[in-house]
Coordinates of N, CA and C in Angstrom, one line a residue:
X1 N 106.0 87.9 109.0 CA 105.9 88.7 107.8 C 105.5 90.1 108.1
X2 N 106.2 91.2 107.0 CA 105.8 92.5 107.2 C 105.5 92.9 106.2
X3 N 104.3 93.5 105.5 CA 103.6 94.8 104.4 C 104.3 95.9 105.0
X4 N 104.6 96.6 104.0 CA 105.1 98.4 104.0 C 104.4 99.0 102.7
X5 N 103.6 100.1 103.0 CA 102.7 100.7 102.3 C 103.6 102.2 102.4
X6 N 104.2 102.7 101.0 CA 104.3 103.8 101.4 C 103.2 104.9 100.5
X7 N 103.2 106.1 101.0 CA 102.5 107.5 100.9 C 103.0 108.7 100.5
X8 N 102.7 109.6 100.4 CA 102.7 111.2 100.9 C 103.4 111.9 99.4
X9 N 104.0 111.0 98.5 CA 104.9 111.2 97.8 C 104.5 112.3 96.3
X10 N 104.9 113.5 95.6 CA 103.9 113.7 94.9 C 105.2 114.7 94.1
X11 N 104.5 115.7 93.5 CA 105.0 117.2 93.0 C 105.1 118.0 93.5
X12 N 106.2 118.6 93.9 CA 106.7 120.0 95.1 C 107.9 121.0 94.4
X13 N 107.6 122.1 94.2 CA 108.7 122.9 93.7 C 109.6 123.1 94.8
X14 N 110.6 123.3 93.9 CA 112.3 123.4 95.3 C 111.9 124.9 96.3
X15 N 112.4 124.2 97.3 CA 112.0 124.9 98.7 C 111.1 124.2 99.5
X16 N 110.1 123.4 98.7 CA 109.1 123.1 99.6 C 108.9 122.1 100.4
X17 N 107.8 121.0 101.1 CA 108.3 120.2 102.2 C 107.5 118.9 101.1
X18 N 107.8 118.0 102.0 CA 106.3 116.6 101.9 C 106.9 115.9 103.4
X19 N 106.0 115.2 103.3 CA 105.9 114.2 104.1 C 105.9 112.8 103.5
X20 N 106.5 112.0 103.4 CA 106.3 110.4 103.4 C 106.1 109.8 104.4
X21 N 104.9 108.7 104.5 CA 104.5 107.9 105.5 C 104.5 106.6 105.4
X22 N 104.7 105.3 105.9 CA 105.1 104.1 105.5 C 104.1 103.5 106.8
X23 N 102.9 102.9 105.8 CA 102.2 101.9 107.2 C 102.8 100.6 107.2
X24 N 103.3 100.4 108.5 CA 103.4 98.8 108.2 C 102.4 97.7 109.6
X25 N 102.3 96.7 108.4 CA 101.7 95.9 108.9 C 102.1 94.1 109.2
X26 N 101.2 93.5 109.9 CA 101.6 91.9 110.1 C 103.3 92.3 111.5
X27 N 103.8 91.6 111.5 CA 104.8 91.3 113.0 C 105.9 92.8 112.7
X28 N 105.5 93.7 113.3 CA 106.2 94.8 113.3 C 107.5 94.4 114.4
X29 N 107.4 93.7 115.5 CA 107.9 93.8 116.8 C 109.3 93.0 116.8
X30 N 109.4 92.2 115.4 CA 110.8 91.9 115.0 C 111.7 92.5 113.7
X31 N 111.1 94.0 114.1 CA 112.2 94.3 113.6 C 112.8 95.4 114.4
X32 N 114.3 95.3 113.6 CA 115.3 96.5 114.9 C 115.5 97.7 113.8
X33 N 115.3 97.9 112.8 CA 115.9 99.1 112.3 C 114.5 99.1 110.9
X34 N 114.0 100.9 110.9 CA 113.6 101.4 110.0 C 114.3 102.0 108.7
X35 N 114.2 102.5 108.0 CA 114.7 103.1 106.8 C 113.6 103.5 105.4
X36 N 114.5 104.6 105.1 CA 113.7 104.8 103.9 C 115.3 105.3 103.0
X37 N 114.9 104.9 101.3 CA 116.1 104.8 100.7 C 115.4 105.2 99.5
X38 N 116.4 106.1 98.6 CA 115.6 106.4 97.5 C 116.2 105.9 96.0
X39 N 115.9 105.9 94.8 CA 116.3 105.4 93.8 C 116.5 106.2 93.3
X40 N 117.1 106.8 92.4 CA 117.2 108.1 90.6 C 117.3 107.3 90.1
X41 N 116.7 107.5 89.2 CA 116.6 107.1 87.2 C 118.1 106.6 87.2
X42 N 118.5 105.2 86.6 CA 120.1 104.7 86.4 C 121.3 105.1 87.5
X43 N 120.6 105.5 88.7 CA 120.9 105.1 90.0 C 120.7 103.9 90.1
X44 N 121.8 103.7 91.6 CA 121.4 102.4 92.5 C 120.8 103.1 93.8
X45 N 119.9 102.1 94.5 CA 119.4 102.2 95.2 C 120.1 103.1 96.3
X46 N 120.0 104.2 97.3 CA 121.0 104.5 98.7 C 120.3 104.6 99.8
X47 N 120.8 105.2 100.8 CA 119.9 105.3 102.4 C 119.9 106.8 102.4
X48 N 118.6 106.7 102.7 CA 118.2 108.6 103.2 C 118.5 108.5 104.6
X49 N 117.6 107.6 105.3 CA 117.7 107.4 106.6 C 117.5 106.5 107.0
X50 N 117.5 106.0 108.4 CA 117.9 105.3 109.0 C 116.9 105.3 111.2
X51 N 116.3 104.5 111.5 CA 116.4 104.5 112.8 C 116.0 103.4 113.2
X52 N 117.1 103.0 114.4 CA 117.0 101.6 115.3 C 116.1 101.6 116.5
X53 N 115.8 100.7 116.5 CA 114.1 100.3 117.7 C 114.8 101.2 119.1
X54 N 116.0 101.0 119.1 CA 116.7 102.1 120.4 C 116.6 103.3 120.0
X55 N 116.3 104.0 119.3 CA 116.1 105.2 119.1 C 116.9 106.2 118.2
X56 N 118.5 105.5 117.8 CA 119.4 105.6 117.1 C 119.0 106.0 115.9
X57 N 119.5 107.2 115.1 CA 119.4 107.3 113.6 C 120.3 107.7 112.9
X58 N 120.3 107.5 112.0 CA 121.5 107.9 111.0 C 120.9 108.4 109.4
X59 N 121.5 109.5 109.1 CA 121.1 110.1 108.1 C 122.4 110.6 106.9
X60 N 121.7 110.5 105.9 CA 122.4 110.9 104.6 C 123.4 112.3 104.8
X61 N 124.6 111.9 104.3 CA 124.6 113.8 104.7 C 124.2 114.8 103.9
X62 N 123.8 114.3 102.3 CA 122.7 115.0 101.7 C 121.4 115.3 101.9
X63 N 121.0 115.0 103.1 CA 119.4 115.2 103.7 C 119.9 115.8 105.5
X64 N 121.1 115.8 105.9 CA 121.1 116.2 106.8 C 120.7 118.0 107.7
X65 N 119.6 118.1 108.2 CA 119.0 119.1 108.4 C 118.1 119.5 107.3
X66 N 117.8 118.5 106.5 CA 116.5 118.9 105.9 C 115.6 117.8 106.1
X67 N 116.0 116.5 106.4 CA 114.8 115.7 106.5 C 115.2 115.3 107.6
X68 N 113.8 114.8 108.6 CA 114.0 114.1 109.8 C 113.1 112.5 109.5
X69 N 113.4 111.3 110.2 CA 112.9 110.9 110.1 C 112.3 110.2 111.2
X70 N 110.6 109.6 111.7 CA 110.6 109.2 112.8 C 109.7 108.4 112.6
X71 N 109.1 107.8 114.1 CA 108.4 106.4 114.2 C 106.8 106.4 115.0
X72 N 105.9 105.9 114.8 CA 104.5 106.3 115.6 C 104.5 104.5 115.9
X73 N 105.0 104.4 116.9 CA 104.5 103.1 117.9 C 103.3 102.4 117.4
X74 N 102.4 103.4 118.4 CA 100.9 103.4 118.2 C 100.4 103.0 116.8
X75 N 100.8 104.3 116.0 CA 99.9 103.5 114.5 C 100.5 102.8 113.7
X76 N 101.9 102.0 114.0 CA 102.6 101.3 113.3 C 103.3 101.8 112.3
X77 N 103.2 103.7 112.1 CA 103.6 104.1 110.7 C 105.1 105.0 111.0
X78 N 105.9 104.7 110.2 CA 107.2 105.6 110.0 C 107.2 106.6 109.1
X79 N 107.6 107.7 109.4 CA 107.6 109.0 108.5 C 108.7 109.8 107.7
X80 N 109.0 110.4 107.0 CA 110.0 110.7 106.5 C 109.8 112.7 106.1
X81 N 110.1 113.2 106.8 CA 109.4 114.6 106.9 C 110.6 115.5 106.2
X82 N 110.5 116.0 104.7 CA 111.5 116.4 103.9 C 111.4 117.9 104.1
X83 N 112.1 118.7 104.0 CA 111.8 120.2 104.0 C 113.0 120.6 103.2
X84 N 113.2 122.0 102.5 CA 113.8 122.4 101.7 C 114.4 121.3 100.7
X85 N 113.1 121.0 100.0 CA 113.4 120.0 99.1 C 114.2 120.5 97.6
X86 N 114.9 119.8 97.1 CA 116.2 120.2 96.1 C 115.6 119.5 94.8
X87 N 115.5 119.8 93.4 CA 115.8 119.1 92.2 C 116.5 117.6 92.6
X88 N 117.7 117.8 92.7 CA 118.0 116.5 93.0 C 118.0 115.4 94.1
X89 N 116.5 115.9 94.8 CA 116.2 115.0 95.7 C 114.8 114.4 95.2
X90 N 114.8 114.3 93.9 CA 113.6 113.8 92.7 C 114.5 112.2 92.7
X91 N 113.2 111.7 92.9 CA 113.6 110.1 92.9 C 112.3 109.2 93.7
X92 N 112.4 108.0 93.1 CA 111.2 107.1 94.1 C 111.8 106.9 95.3
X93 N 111.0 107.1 96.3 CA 111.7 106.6 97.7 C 111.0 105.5 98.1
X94 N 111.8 104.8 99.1 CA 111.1 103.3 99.2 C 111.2 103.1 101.2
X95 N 110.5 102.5 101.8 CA 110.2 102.6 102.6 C 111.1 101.1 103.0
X96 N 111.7 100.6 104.3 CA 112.7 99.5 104.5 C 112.6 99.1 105.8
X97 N 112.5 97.9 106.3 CA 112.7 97.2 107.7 C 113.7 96.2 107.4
X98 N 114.3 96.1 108.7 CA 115.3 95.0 108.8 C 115.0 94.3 110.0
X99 N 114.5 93.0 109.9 CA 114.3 92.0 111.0 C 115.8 92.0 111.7
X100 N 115.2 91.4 113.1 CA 116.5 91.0 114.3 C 116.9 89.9 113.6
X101 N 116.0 88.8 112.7 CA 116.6 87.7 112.4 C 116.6 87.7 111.0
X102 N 117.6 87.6 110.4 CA 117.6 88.1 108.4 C 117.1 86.7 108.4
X103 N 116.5 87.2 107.2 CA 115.5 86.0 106.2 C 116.3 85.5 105.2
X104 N 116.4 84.6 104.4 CA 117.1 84.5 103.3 C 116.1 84.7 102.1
X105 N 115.3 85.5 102.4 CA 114.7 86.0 100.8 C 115.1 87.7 101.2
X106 N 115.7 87.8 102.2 CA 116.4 89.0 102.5 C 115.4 89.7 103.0
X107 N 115.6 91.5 103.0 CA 114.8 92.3 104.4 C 113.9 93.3 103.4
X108 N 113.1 93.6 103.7 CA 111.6 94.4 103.9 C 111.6 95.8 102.8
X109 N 110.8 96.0 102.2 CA 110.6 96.4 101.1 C 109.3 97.3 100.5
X110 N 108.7 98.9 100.9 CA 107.7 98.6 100.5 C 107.6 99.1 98.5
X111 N 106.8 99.3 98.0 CA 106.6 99.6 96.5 C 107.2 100.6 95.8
X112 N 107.0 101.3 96.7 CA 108.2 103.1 96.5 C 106.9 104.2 96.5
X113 N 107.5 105.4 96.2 CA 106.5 106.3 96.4 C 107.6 107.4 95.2
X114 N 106.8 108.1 94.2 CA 107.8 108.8 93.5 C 107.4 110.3 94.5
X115 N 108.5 110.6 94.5 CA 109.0 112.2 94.4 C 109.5 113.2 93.9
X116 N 109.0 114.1 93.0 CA 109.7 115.0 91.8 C 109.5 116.1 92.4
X117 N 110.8 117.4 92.5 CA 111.2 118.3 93.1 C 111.5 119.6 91.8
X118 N 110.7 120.2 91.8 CA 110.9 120.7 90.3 C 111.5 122.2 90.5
X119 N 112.1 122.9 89.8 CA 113.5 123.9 90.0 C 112.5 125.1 89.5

């Protein structure tokens, strides 16, 4: 089992940065791929980003070269480091693991964190 606590998430006028941070806890070491994915109001869920235990990432190309995303071994936490943040990058973002072995109550989930980007 894995907990995902996400963070950092708040009010930023456009231009400006945040950070999201995602602690996770309980058996980190089976899973192969991070993620963070965001919601809009009467959206569906999408992927901001993306990175595999090899090092591999993949990103939105609406976030590309403004957000990076990365991993702290050590403290078990994933990060999501936004810069020249847009209006329409206002939405909860949610924090994501995917086990090497899929569960059938399906993959990893944490609460969300809102982010509003205001013009």
């Amino acid at each position: 089992q894995v907990q995902l606590v996400e963070s950092g998430g708040g009010l930023v006028q456009a231009g400006g940065s945040l950070r999201l941070s995602c602690k996770v806890s309980g058996n980190s070491r089976g899973i192969r791929t991070w993620g963070w994915f965001l919601q809009a109001p009467g959206n569906e869920r999408e992927l901001v980003a993306t990175v595999e235990k090899s090092g591999e990432v993949v990103y939105a190309d609406s976030v590309k070269g403004r957000f990076s995303i990365s991993r702290d071994n050590a403290l078990d936490t994933v990060y999501l480091q936004m810069n020249n943040l847009k209006p329409e990058d206002t939405a909860v973002y949610y924090c994501y693991a995917r086990p090497w072995i899929r569960r059938p109550s399906g993959d990893y989930w944490g609460q969300g964190t809102q982010v509003t980007v205001s013009s």
